[in-house]
Short mmCIF file of C-alpha atoms in Angstrom, two decimals:
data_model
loop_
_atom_site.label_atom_id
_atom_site.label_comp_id
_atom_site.label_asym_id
_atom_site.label_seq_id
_atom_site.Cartn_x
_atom_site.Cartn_y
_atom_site.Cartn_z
CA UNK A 1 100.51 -22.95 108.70
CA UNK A 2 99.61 -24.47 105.51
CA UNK A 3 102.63 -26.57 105.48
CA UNK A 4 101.52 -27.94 108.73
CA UNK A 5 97.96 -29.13 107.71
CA UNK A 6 99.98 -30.78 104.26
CA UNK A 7 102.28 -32.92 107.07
CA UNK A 8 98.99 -33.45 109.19
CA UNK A 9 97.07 -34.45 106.17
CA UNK A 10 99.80 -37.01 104.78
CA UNK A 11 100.37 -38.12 108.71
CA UNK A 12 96.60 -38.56 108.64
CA UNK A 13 96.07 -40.61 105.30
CA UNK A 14 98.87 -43.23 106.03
CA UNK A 15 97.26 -43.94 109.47
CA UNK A 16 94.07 -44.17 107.11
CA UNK A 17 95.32 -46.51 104.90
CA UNK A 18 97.44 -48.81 108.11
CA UNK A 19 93.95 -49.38 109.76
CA UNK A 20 92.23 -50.40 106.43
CA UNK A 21 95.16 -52.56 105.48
CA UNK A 22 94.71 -51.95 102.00
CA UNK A 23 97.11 -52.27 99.18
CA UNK A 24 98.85 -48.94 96.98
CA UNK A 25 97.63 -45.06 98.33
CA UNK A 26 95.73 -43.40 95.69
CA UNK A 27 97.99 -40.35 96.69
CA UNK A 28 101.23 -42.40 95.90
CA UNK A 29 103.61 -40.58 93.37
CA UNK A 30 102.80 -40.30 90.10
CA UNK A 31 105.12 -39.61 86.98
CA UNK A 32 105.93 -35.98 86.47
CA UNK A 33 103.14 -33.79 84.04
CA UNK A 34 104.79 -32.62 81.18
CA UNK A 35 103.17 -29.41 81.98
CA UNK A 36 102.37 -27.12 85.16
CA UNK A 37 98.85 -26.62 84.49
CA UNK A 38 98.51 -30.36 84.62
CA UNK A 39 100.50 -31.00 87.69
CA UNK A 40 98.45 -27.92 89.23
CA UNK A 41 94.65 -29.34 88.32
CA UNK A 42 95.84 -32.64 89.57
CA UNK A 43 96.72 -31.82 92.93
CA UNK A 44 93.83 -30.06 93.12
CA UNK A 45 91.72 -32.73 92.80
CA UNK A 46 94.22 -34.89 94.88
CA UNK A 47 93.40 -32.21 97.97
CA UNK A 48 89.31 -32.16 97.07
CA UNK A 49 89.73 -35.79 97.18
CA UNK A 50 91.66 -36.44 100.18
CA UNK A 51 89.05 -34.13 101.92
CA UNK A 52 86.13 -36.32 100.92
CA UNK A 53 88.02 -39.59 101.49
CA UNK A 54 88.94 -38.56 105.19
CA UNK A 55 85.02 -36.78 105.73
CA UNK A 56 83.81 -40.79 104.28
CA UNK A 57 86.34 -42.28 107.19
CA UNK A 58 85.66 -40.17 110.47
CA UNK A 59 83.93 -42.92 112.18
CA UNK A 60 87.03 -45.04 111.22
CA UNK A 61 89.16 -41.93 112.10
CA UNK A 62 86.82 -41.55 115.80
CA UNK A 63 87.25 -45.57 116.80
CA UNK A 64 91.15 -45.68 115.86
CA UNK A 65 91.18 -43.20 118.91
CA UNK A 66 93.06 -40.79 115.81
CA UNK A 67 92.30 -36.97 116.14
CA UNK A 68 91.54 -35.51 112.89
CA UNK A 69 93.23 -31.81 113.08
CA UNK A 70 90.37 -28.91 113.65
CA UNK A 71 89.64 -27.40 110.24
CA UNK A 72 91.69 -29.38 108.12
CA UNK A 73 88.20 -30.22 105.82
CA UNK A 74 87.79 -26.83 105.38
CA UNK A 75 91.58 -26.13 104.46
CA UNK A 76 91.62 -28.57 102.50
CA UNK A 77 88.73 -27.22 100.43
CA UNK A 78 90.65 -24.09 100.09
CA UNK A 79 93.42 -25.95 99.20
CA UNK A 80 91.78 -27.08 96.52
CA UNK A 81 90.38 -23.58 95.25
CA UNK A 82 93.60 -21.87 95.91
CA UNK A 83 95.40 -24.11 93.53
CA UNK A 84 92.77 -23.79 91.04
CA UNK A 85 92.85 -20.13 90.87
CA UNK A 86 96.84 -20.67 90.66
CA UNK A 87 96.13 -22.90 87.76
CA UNK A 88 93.69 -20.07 86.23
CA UNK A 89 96.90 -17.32 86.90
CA UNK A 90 99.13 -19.85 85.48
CA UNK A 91 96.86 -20.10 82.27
CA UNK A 92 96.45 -15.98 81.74
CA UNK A 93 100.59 -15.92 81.87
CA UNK A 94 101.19 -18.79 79.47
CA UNK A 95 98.58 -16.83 76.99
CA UNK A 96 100.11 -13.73 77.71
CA UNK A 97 103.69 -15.31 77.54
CA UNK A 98 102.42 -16.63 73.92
CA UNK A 99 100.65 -13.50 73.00
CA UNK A 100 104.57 -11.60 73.51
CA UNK A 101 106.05 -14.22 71.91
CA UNK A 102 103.78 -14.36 68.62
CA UNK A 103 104.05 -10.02 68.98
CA UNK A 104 107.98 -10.74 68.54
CA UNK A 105 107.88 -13.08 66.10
CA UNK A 106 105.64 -10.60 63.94
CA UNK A 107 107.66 -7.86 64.79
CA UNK A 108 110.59 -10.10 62.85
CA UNK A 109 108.72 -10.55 60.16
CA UNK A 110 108.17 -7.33 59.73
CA UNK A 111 112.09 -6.26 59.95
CA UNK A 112 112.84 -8.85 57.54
CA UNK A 113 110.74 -8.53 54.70
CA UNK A 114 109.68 -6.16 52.17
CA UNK A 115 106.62 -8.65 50.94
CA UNK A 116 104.07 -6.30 52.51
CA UNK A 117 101.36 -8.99 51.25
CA UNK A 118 103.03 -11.75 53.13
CA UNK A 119 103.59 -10.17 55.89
CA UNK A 120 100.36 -9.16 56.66
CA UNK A 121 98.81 -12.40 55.94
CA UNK A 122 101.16 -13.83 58.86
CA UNK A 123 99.40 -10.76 61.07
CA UNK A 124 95.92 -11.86 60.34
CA UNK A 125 96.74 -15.42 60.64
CA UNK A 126 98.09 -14.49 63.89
CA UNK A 127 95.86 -12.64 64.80
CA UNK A 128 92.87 -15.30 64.04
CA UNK A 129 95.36 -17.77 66.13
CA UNK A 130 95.52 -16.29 69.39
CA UNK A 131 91.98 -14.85 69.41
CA UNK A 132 90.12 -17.23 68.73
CA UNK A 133 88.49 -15.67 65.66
CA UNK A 134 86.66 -17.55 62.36
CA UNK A 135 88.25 -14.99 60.62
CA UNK A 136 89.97 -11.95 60.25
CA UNK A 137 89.90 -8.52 57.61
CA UNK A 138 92.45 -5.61 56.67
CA UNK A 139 90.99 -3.10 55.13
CA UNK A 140 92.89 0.70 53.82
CA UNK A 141 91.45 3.37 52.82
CA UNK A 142 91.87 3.89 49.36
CA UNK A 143 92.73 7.12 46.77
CA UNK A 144 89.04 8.00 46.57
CA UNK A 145 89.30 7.16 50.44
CA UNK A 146 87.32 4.36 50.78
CA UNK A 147 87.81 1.59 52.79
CA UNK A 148 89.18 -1.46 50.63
CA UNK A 149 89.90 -5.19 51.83
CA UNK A 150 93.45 -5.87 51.18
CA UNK A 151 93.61 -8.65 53.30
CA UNK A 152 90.92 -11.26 53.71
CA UNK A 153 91.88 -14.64 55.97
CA UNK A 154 89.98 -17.49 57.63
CA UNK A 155 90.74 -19.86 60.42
CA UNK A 156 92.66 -22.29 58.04
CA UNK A 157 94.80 -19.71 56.87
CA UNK A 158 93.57 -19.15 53.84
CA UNK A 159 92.50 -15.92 52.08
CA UNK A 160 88.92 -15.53 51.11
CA UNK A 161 87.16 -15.19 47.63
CA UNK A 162 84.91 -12.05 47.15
CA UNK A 163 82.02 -13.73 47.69
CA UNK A 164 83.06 -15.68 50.99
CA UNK A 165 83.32 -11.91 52.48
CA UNK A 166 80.07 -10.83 54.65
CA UNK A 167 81.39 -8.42 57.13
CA UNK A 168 79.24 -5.68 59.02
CA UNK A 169 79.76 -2.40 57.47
CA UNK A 170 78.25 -0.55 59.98
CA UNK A 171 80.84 -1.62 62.85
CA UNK A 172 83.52 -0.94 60.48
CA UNK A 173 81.84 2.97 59.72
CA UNK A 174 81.80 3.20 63.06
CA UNK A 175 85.36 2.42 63.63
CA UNK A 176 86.46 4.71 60.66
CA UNK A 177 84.58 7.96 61.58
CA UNK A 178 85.03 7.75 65.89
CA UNK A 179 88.45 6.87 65.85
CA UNK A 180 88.00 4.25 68.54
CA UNK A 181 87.66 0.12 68.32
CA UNK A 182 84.50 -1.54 68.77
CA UNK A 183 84.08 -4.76 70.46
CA UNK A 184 80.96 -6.31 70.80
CA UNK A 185 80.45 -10.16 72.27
CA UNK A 186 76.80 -10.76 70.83
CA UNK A 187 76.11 -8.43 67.88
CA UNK A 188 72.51 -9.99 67.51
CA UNK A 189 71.63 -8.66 70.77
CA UNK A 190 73.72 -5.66 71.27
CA UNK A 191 71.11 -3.11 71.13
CA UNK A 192 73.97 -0.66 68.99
CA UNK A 193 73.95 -3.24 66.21
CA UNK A 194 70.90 -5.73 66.41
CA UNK A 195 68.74 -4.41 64.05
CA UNK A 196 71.47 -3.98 61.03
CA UNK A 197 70.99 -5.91 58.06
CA UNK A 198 74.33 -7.19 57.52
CA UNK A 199 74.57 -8.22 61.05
CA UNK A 200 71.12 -10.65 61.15
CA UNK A 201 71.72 -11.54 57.57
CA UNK A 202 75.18 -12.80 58.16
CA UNK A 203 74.32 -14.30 61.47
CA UNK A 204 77.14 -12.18 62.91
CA UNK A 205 78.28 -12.70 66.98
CA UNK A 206 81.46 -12.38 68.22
CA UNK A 207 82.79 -9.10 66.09
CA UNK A 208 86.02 -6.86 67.06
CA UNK A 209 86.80 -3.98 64.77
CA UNK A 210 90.04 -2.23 65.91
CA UNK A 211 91.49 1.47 64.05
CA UNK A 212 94.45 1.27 61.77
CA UNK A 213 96.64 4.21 62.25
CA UNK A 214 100.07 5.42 60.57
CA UNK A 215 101.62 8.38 62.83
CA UNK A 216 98.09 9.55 64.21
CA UNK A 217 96.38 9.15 61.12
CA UNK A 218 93.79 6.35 60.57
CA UNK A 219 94.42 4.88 57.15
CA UNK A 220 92.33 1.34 58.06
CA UNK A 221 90.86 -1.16 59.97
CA UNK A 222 91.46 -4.82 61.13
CA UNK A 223 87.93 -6.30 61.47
CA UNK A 224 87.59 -10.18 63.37
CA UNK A 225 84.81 -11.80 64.30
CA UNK A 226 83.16 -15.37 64.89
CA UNK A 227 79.58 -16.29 63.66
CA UNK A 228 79.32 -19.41 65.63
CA UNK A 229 80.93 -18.56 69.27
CA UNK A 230 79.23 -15.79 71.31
CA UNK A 231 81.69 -13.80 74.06
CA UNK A 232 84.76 -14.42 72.60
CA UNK A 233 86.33 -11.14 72.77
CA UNK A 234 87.21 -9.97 75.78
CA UNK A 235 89.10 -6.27 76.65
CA UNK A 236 92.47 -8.68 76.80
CA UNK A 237 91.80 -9.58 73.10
CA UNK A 238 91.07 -5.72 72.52
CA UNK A 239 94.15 -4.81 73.44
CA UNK A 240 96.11 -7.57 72.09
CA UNK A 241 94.51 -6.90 68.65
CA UNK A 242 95.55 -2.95 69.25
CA UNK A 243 99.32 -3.99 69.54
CA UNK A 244 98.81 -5.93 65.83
CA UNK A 245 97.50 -3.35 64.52
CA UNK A 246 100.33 -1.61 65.51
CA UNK A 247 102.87 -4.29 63.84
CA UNK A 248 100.43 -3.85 60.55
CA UNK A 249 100.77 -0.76 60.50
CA UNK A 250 104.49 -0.57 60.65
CA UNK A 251 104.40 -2.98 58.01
CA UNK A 252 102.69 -0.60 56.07
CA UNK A 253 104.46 2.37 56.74
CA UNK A 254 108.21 0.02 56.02
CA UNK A 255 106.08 -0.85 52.16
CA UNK A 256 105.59 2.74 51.67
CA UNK A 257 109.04 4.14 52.37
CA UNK A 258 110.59 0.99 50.65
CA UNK A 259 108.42 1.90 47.58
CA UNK A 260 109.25 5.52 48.24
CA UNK A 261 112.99 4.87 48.06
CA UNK A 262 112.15 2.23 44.67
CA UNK A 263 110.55 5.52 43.03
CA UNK A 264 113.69 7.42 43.87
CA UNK A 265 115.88 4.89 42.28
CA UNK A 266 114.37 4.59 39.15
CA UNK A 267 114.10 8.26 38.52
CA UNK A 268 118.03 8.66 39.61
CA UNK A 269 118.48 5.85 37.26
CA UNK A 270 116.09 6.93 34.35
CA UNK A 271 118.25 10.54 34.89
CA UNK A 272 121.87 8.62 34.76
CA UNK A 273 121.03 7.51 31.88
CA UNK A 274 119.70 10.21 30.46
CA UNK A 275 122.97 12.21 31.64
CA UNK A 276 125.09 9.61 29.79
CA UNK A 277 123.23 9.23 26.49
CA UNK A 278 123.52 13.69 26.58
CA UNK A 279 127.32 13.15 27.73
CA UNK A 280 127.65 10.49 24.64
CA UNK A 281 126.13 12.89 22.12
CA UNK A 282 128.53 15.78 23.39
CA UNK A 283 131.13 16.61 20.75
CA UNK A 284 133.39 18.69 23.11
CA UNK A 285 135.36 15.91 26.10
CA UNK A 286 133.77 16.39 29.53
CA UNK A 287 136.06 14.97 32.19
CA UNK A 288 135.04 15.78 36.10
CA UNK A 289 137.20 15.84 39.34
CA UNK A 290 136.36 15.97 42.90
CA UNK A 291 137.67 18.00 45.15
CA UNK A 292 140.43 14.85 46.40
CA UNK A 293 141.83 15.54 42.28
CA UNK A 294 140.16 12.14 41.76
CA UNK A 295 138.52 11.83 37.84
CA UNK A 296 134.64 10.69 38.22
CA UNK A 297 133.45 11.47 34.54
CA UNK A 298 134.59 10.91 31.49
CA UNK A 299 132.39 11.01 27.80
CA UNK A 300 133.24 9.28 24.95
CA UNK A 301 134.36 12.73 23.49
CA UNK A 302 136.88 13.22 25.70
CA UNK A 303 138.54 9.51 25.33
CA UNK A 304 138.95 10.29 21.53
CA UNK A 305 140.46 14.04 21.99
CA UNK A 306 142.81 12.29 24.86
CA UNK A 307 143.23 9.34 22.54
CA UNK A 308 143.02 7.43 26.03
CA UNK A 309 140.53 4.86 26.88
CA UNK A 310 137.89 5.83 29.46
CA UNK A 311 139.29 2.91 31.76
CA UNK A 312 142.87 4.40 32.16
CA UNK A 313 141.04 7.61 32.63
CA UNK A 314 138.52 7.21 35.19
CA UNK A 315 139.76 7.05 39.02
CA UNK A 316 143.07 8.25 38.23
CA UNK A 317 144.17 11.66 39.39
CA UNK A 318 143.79 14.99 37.51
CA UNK A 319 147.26 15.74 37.87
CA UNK A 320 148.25 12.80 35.98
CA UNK A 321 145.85 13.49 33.05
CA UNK A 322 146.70 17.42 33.16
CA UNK A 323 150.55 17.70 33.72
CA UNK A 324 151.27 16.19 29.67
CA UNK A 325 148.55 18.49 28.50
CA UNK A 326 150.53 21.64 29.93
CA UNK A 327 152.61 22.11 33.30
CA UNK A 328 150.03 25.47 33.71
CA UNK A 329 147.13 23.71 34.09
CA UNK A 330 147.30 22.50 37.60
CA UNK A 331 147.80 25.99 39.21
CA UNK A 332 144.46 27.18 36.96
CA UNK A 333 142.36 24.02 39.13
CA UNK A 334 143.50 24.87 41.96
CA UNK A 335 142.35 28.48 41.43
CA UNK A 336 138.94 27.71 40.22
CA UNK A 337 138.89 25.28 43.35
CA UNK A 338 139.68 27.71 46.17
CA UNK A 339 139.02 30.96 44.38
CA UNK A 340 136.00 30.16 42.58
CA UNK A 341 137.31 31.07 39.36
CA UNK A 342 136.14 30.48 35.80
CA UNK A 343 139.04 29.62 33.09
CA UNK A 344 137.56 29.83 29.33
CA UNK A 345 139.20 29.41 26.14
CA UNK A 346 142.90 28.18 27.90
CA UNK A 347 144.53 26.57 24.42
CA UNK A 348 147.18 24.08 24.87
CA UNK A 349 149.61 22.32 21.73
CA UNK A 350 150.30 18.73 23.53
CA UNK A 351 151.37 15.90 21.69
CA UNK A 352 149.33 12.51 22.56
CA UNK A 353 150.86 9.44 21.24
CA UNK A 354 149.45 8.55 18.13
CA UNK A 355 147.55 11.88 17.68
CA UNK A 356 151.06 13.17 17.77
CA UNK A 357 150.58 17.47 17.94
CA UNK A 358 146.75 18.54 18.55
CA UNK A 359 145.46 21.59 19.42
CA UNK A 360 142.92 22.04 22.74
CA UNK A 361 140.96 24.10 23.85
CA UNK A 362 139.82 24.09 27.47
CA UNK A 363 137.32 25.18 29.84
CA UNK A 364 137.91 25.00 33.53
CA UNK A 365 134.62 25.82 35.88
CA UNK A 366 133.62 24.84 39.44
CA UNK A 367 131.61 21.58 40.05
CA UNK A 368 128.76 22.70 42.36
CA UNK A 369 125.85 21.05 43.93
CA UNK A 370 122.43 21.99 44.22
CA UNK A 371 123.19 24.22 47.25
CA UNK A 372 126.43 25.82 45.36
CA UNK A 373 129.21 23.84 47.30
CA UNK A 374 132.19 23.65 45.24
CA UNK A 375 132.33 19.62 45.37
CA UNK A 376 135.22 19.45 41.93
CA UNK A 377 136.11 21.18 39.10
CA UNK A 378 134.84 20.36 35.44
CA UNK A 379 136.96 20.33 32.14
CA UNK A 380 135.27 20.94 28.62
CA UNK A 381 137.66 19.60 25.95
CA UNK A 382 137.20 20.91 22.80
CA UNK A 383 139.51 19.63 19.78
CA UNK A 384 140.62 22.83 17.56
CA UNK A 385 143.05 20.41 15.78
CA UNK A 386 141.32 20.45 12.46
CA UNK A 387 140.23 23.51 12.79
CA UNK A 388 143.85 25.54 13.18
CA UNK A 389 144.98 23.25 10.25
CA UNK A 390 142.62 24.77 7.65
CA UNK A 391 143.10 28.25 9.31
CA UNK A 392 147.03 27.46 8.63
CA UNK A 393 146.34 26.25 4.75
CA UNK A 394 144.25 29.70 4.44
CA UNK A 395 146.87 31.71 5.52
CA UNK A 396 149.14 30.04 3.31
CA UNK A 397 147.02 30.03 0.32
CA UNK A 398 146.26 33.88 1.21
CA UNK A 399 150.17 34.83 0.69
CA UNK A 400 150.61 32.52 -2.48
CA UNK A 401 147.48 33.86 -4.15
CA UNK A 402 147.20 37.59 -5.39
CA UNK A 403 144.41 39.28 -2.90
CA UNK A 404 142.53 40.50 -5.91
CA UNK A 405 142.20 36.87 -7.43
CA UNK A 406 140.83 35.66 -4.02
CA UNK A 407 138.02 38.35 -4.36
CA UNK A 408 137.19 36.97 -7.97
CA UNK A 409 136.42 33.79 -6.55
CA UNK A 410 132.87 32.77 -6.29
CA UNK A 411 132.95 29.84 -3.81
CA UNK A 412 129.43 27.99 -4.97
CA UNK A 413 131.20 27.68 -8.64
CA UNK A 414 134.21 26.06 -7.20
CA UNK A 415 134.50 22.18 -7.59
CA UNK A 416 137.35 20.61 -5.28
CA UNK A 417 138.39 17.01 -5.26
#
């Protein structure tokens, strides 16, 4: 039906415009909008004109013996409204299509950076862009659980000084203690708020306060408001401010485990080192294997008993390091590796290059975790070298000297060298 009255109408308009011979139609075609709300409002007002245009001409209409179609003033005055409250829809779903947009752009911002300062300027400022707002406040609660402003941003995206913040405390208390947001389109003459100081002093209006919560538990507050514009919050701005908060709030929660994990770091770091400066100090070789065979520790110790640098050592396999040592030592790892066995005291005569013949002395233990998982096997080197040379030149000296000398002998009046 209502493309019939259209084809009437245009059928209508050119007989119009034959009988008054005039030049162009005011209805001819125009250029393409470059949007649809523009196209929309102006073929509204095409229709609300074309209705008062052929209500001017019905004598004209009457003596050119031309029928003007029954109702078509009236639908054309719907016509008219109809497309307007399109153009209204349109509006609501080009805000909400921004509103989804700017949500997923935040929600990138968020996944991609560890600045928790920067990123929730870019929610505030975001927040003060689609809303409307003069400006806009994040406040946590702190360690004596206060609520602090760490966030403090105006229209032209810039953070406010201390003294540029007058905010209504009361809304905010409000907000912290119920749980629930607050949104309030005339604060001077909402009767819950009217008569607080901050709220006349400040000249406060247009205020939304909505709860900050990390899993369930409210840790802050995003506070907006306007002291010039009255009614610009609405329960769409409510809600679109609730999904931000949201976004801030896994902002937060992303700064807290990244600073979590930066605390865990450090002290794994702080205790590396700490394990290597103790390893360093060890006299006796400490050389670890996990349970592929593979070397993962090596001191300083054990590269001078070895007479190997800690390079050649490290990543190569056990076997390789063991087998020149003494063939016997293999089957002992693989003892304390499946039977859980402790080896103390094994002594070994190798010869190592430039060392030539030493004498070791070696314990082989279990590597275990924290939960006592066998995860390697661990090899204390201790070099007995020197020590089985002097026990050799007292044994020696012992046969060559009569026993009852040796008892004579008071070893603090004895000068060698």
């Amino acid at each position: 039906m209502l493309v019939y009255v259209v084809y009437r109408l245009s059928v209508t308009y050119n007989r119009i415009e034959v009988i008054q011979r005039k030049g162009a139609s005011p209805l001819s075609d125009q250029t393409i909008q470059p949007s649809l709300e523009e196209h929309l409002l102006r073929m509204s007002r095409r229709a609300e004109e074309l209705r008062g245009r052929l209500a001017s001409h019905r004598a004209t209409l009457v003596r050119a013996q031309v029928d003007l179609p029954e109702g078509v003033l009236e639908g054309l005055r719907q016509l008219s409204g109809t497309l307007l409250l399109l153009l209204k829809t349109v509006k609501e779903h080009e805000q909400d299509r921004r509103n989804l947009r700017a949500l997923a752009e935040i929600g990138q911002v968020v996944n991609s950076s560890l600045d928790t300062k920067t990123v929730l300027n870019e929610v505030m400022d975001t927040i003060i862009r689609l809303t409307g707002a003069e400006r806009a406040f994040l406040m946590l609660r702190n360690e004596l659980g206060e609520m602090e402003i760490n966030v403090a941003r105006n229209w032209e995206r810039v953070s406010l000084e201390s003294g540029e913040i007058e905010i209504s405390r009361t809304i905010i208390k409000r907000v912290v203690l119920q749980g629930e947001a607050v949104l309030t389109t005339n604060a001077q003459t909402d009767p819950r708020f009217g008569r607080q100081e901050s709220i006349v002093a400040y000249n406060l209006r247009s205020i939304l306060c909505i709860p900050l919560k990390v899993k369930g538990e409210l840790t802050g507050v995003i506070y907006a408001d306007n002291r010039v514009r009255e009614g610009l919050f609405t329960e769409k701005e409510r809600s679109l401010l609730s999904d931000f908060a949201n976004q801030a709030a896994v902002a937060l929660e992303n700064a807290r485990l990244f600073e979590s994990v930066r605390r865990t770091l450090d002290e794994v770091i702080e205790l590396k080192n700490l394990m290597e400066d103790v390893f360093a100090s060890i006299a006796s070789g400490v050389i670890t294997a996990d349970v592929d065979g593979t070397i993962t520790l090596c001191n300083p110790a054990a590269e001078a008993i070895l007479a190997t640098p800690k390079k050649a050592i490290l990543g190569t396999s056990l076997r390789e390091l063991l087998e020149p040592l003494s063939p016997d030592l293999l089957q002992k790892v693989i003892e304390v590796e499946q039977a859980d066995q402790r080896f103390i005291g094994l002594e070994v005569e190798p010869v190592l290059g430039e060392r030539g013949e030493v004498n070791l002395s070696l314990n082989i233990t279990p590597l275990k975790t924290a939960d006592r998982t066998t995860r390697g096997v661990t090899i204390v080197v201790d070099d007995l070298t020197e020590k089985r040379r002097l026990e050799a030149q007292r044994r020696l000296f012992e046969r060559m000297v009569s026993p009852a000398v040796i008892d004579q002998l008071d070893p603090d009046s004895l000068h060698l060298g």
